[in-house]
XYZ file of N, CA and C in Angstrom:
567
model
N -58.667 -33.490 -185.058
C -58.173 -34.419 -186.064
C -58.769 -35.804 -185.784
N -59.241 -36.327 -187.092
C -59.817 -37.524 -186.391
C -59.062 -38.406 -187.503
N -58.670 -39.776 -186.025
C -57.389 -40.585 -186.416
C -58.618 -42.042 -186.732
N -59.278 -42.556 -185.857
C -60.165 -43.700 -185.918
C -60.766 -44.065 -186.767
N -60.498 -45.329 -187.449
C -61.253 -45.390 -188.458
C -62.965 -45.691 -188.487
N -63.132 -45.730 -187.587
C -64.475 -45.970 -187.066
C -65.098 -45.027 -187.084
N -64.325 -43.743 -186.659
C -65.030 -42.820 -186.454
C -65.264 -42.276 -187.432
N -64.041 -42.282 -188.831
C -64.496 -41.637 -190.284
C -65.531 -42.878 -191.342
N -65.838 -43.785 -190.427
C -67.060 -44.757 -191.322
C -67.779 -44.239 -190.609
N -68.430 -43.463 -189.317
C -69.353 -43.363 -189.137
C -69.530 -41.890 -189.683
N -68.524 -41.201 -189.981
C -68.760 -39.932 -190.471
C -69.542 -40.060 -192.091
N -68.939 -40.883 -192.933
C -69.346 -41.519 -194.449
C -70.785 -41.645 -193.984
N -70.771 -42.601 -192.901
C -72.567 -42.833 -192.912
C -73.363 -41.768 -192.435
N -73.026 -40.474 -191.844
C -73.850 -39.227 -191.971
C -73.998 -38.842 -193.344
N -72.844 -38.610 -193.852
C -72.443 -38.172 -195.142
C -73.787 -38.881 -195.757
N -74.143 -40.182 -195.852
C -74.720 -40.988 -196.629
C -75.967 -40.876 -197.022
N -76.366 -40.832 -195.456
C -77.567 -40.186 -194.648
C -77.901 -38.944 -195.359
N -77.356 -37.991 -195.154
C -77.623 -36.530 -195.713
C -78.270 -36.928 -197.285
N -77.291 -37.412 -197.759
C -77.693 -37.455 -199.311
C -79.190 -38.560 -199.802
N -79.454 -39.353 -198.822
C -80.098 -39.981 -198.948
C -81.384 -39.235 -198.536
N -81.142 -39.004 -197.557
C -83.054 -37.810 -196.777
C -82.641 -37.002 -197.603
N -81.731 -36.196 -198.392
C -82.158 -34.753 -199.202
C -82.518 -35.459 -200.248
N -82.084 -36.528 -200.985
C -82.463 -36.727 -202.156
C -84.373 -37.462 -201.513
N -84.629 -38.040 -200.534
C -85.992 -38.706 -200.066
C -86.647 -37.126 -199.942
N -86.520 -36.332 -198.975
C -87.403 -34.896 -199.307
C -87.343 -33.819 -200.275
N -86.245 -34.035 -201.166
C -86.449 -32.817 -202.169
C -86.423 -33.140 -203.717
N -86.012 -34.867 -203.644
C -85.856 -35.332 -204.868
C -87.165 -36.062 -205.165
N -88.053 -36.460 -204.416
C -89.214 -37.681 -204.747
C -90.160 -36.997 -206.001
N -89.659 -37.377 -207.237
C -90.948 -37.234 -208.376
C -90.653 -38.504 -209.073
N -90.836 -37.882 -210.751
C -91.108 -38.615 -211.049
C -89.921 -39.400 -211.754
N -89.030 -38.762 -211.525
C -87.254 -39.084 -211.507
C -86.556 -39.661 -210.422
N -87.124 -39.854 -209.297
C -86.367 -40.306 -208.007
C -85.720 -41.526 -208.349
N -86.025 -42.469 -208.742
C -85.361 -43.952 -209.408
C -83.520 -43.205 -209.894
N -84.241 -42.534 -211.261
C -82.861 -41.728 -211.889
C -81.620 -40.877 -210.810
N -82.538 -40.182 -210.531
C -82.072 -39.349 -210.030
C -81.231 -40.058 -208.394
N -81.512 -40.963 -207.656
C -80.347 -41.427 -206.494
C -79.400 -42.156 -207.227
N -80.284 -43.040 -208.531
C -79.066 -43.802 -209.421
C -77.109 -42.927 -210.198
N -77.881 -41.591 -209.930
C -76.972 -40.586 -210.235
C -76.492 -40.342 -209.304
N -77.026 -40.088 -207.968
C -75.807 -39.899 -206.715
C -75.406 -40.952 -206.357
N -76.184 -42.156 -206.411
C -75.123 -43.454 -205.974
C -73.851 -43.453 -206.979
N -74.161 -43.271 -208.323
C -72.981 -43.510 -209.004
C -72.145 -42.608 -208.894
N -71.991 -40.795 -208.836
C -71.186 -40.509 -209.049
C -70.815 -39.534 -207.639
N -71.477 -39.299 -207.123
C -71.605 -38.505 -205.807
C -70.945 -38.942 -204.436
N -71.533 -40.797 -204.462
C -71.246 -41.361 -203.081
C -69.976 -41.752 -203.161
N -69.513 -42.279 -204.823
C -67.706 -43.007 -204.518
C -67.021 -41.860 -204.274
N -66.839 -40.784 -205.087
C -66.131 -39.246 -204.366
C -65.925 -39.522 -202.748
N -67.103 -39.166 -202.145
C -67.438 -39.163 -200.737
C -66.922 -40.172 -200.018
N -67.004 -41.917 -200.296
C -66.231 -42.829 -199.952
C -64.364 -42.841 -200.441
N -64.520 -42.305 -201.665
C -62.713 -42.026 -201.718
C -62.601 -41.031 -201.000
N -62.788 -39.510 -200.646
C -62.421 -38.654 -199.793
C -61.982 -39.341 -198.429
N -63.446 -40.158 -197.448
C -63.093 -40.505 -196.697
C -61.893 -41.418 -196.368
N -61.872 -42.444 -197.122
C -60.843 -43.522 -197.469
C -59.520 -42.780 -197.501
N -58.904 -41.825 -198.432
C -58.168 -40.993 -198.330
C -57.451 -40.052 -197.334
N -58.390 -39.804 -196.352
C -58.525 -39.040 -195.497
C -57.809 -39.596 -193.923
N -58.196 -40.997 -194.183
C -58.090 -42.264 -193.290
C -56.458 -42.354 -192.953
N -56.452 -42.810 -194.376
C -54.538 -42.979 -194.767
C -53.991 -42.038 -194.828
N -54.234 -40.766 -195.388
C -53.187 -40.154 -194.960
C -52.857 -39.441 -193.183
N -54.061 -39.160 -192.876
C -53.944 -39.148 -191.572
C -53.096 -39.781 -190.539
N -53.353 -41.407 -190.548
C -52.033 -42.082 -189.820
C -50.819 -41.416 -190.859
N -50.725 -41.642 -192.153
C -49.787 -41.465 -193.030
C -48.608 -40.151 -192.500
N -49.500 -38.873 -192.495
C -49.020 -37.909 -192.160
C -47.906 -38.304 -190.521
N -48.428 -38.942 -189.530
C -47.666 -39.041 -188.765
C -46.420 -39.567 -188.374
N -46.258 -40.351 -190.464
C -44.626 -40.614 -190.235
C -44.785 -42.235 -189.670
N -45.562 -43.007 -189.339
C -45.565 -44.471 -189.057
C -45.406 -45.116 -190.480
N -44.534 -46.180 -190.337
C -44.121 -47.040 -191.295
C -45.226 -47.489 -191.851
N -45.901 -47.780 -192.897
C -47.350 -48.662 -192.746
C -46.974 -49.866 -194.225
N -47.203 -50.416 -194.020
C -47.650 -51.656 -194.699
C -48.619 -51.742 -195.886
N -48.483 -52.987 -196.448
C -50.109 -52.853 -197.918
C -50.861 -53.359 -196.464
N -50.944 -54.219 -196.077
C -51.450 -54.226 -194.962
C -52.314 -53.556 -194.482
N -51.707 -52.488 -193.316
C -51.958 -51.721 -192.993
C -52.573 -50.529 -193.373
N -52.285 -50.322 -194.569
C -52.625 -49.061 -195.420
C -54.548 -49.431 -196.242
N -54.235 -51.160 -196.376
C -55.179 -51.634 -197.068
C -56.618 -51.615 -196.000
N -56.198 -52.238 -194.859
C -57.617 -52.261 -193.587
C -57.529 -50.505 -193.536
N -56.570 -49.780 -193.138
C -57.032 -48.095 -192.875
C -57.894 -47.405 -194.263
N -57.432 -47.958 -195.162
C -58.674 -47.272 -196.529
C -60.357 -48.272 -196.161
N -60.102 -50.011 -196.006
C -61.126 -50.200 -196.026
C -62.097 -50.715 -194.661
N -61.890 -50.151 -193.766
C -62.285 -50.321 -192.420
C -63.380 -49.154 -192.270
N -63.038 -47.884 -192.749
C -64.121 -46.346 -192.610
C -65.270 -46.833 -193.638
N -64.776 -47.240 -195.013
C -65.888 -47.351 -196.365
C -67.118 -48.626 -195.454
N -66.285 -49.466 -195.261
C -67.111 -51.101 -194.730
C -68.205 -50.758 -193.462
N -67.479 -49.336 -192.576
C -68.276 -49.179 -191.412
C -69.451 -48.728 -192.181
N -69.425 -47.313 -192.973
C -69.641 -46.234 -193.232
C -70.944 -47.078 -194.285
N -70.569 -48.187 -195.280
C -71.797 -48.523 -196.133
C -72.132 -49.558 -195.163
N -71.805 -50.684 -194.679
C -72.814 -51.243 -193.681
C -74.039 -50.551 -192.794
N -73.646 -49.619 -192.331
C -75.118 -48.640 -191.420
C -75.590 -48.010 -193.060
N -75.116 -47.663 -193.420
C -76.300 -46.630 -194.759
C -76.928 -48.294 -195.018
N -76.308 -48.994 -195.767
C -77.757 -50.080 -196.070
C -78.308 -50.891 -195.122
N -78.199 -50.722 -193.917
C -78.945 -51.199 -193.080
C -79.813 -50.719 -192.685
N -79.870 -49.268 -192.636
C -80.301 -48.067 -192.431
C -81.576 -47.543 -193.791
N -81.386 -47.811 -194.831
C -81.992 -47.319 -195.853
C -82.780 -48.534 -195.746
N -82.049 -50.180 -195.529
C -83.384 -51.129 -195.837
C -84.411 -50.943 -194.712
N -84.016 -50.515 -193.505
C -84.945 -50.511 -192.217
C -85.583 -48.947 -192.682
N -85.540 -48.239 -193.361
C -86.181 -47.285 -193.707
C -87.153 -47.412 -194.754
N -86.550 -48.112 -195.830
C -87.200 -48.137 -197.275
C -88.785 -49.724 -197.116
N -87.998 -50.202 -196.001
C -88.894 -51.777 -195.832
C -90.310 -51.308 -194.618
N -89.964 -50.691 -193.549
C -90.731 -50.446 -192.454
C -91.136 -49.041 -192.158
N -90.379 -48.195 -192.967
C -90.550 -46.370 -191.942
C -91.279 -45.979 -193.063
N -91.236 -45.928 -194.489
C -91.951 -45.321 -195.707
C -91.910 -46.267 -196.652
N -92.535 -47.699 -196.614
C -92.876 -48.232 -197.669
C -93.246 -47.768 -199.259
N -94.323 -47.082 -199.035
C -94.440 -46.385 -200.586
C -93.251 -45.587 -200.886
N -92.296 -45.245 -200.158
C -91.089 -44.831 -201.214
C -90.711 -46.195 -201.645
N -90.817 -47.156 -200.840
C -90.064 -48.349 -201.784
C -90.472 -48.726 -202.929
N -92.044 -48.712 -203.039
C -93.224 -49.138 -204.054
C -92.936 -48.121 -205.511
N -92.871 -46.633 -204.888
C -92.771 -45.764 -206.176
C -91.068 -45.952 -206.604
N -89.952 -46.865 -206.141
C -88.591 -46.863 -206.436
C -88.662 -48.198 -207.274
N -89.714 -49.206 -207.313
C -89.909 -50.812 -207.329
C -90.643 -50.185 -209.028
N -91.736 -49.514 -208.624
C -92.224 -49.235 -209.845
C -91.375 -48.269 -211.090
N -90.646 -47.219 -210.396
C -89.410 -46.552 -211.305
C -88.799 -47.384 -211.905
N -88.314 -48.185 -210.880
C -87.044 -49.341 -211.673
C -87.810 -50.195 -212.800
N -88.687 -50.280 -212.705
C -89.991 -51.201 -213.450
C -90.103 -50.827 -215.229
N -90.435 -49.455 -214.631
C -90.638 -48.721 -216.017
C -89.393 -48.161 -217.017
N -88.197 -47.877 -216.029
C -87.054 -47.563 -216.883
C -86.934 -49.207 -217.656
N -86.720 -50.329 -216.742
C -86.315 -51.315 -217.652
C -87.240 -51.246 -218.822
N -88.657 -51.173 -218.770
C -89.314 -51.395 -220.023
C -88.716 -50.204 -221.151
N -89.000 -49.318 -220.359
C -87.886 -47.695 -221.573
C -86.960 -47.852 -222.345
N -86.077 -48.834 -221.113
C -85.245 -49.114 -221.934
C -84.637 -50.536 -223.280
N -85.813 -51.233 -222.926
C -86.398 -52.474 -223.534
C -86.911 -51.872 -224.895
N -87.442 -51.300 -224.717
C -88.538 -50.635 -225.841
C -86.990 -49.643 -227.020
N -86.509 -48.988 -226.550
C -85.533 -47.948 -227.270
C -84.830 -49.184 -227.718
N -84.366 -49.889 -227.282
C -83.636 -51.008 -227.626
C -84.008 -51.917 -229.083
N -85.647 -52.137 -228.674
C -85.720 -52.529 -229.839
C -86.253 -51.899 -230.826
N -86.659 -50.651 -231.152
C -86.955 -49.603 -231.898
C -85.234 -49.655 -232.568
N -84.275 -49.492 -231.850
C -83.104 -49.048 -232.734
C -82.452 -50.688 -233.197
N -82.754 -51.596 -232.713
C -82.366 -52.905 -233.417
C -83.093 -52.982 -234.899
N -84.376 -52.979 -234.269
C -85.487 -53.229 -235.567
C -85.076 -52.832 -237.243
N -85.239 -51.275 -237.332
C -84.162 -51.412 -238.353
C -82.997 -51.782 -239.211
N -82.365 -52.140 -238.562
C -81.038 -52.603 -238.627
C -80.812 -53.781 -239.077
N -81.646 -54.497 -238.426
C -81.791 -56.182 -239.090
C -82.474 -56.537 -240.615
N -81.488 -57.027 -241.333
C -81.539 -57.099 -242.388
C -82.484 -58.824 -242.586
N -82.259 -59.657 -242.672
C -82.841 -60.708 -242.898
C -84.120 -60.733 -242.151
N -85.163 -61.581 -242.510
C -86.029 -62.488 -241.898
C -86.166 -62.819 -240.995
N -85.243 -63.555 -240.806
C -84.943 -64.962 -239.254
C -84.292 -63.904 -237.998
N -83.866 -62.942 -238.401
C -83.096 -62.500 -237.484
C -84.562 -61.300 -236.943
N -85.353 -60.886 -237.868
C -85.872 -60.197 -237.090
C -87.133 -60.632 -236.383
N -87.543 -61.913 -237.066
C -88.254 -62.623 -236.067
C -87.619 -63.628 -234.678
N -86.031 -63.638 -235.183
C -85.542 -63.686 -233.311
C -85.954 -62.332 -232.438
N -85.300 -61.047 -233.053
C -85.169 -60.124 -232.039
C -87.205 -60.019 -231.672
N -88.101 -60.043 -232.402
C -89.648 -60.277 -232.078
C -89.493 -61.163 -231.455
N -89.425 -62.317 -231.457
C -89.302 -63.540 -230.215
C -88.963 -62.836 -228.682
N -87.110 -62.810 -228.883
C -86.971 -61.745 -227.591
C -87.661 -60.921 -227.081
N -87.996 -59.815 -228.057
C -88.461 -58.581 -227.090
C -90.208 -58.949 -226.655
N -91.020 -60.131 -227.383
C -92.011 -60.297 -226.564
C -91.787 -61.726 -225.497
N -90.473 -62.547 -225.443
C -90.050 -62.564 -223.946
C -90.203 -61.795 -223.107
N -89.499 -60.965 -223.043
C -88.628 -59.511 -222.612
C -90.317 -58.981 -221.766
N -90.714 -58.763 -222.593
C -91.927 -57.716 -222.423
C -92.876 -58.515 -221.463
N -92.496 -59.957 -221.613
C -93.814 -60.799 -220.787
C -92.720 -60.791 -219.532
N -91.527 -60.905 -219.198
C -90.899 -61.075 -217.908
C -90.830 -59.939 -217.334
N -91.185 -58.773 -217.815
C -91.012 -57.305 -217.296
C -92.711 -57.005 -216.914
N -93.556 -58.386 -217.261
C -95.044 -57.404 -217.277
C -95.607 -56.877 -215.995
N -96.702 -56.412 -216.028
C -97.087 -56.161 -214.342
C -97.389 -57.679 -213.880
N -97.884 -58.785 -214.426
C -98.202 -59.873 -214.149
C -97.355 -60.658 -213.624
N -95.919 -60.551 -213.986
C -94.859 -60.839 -213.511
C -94.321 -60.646 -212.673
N -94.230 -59.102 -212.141
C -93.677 -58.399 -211.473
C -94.371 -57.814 -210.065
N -95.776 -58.119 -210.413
C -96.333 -57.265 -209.000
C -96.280 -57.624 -207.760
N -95.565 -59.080 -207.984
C -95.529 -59.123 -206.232
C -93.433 -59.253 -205.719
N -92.740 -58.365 -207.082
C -91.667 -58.363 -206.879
C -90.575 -57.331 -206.187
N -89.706 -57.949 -205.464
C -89.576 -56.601 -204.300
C -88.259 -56.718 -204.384
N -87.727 -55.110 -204.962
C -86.712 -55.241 -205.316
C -85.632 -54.412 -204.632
N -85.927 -54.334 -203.503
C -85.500 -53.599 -202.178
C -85.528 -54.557 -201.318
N -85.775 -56.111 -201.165
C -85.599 -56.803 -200.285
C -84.517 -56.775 -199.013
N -84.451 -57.471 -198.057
C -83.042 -57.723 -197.509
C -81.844 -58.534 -198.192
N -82.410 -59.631 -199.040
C -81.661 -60.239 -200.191
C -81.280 -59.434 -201.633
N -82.058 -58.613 -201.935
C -81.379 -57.659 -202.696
C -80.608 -56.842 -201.967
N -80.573 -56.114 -201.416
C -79.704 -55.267 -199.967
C -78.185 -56.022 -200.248
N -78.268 -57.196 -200.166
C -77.491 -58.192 -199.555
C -76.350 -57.942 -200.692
N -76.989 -58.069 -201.900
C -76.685 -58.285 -203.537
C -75.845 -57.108 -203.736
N -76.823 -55.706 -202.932
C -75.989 -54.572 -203.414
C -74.786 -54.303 -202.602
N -75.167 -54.641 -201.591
C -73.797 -54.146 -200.616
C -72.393 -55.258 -200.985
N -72.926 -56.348 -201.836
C -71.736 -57.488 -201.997
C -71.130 -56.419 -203.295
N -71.627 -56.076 -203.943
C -71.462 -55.195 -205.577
C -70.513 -53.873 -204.751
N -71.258 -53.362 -203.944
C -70.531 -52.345 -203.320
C -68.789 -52.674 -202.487
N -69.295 -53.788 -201.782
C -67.667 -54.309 -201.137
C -66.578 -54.112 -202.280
N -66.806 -55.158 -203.244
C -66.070 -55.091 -204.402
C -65.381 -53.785 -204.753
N -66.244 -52.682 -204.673
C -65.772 -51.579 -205.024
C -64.890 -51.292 -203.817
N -64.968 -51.054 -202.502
C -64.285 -51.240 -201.718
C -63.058 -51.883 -201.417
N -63.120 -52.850 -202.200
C -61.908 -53.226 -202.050
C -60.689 -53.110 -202.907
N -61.293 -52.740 -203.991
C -60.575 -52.043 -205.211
C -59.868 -51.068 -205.184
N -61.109 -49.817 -204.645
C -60.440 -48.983 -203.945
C -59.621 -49.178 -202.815
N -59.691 -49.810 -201.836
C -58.491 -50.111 -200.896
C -56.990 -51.026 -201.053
N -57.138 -51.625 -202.360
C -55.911 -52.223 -203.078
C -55.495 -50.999 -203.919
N -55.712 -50.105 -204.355
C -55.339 -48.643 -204.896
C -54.277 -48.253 -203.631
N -55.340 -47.650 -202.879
C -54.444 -47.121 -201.428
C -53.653 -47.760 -201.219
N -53.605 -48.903 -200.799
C -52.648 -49.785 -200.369
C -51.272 -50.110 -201.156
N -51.254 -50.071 -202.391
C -50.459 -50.182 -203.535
C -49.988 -48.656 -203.191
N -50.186 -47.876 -203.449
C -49.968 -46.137 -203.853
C -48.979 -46.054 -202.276
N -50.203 -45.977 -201.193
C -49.576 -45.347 -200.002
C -48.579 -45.793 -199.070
N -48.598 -47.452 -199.093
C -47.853 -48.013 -198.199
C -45.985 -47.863 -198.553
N -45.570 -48.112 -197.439
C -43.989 -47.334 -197.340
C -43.168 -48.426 -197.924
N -42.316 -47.777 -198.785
C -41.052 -48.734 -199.602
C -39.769 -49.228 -198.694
């Protein structure tokens, strides 16, 4: 039985790990961008609520009084261990161990935005009835198209340690959301 919360953040960050090298050796085409964007979103919070869950009820089960408090650091103490090493871990991987995965993830992200730039204004275009309005949305989308260009973009790195920084702050948030859940739900009346 494992009571430590340390020890179930470091379990999350195997967990993390796994999904990250299976999706790096069996996922890399021409979907890899899509395709981790799909296990980050729906795969890894499961895996971080399981653990989180797992946390609290564990002390829980043993009948100790617990607190929002208490209940709140035991949900978010495993998630905080558990995503701190995965993105420390993925940037010291993605920056120094296999660069060109970063390059072909820099360029994915590159091209969906334009994909999705482009569908965007294909289904506006129609739609706009006046003049003025559709020479705004032409204005925009050849903004759009010049801030997305390769000219713009080629020396842009979007895996930085400052992006890292960006995601794991986006990620806390979620963390803590989820651990004001727990904390609300589990702690003793």
């Amino acid at each position: 039985m494992i009571k430590n919360v340390y020890t179930i953040g470091f379990v999350l960050f195997i967990a993390t790990m796994f999904f990250f090298f299976a999706m790096y050796f069996f996922g890399m085409d021409t979907n890899y961008f899509d395709n981790t964007m799909l296990i980050n979103s729906f795969v890894m919070p499961v895996v971080y609520l399981a653990g989180s869950y797992y946390s609290v009820y564990t002390l829980r089960k043993t009948g100790v009084k617990m607190g929002f408090r208490e209940v709140f650091g035991r949900a978010f103490k495993p998630m905080f261990v558990g995503g701190f090493l995965s993105i420390i871990t993925m940037f010291l991987f993605l920056n120094f161990v296999d660069p060109a995965a970063k390059d072909l993830l820099n360029f994915q992200y590159l091209d969906r935005q334009k994909t999705e730039m482009d569908n965007e204004y294909n289904t506006a275009k129609p739609i706009l009835k006046t003049d003025e309005q559709k020479e705004e949305l032409e204005k925009e989308y050849a903004q759009n198209k010049l801030r997305i260009s390769h000219e713009m973009t080629k020396d842009k790195d979007f895996f930085s340690f400052r992006q890292f920084s960006y995601y794991f702050a986006a990620i806390l948030v979620f963390y803590v959301i989820l651990s004001t859940f727990f904390a609300s739900f589990f702690r003793s009346r």
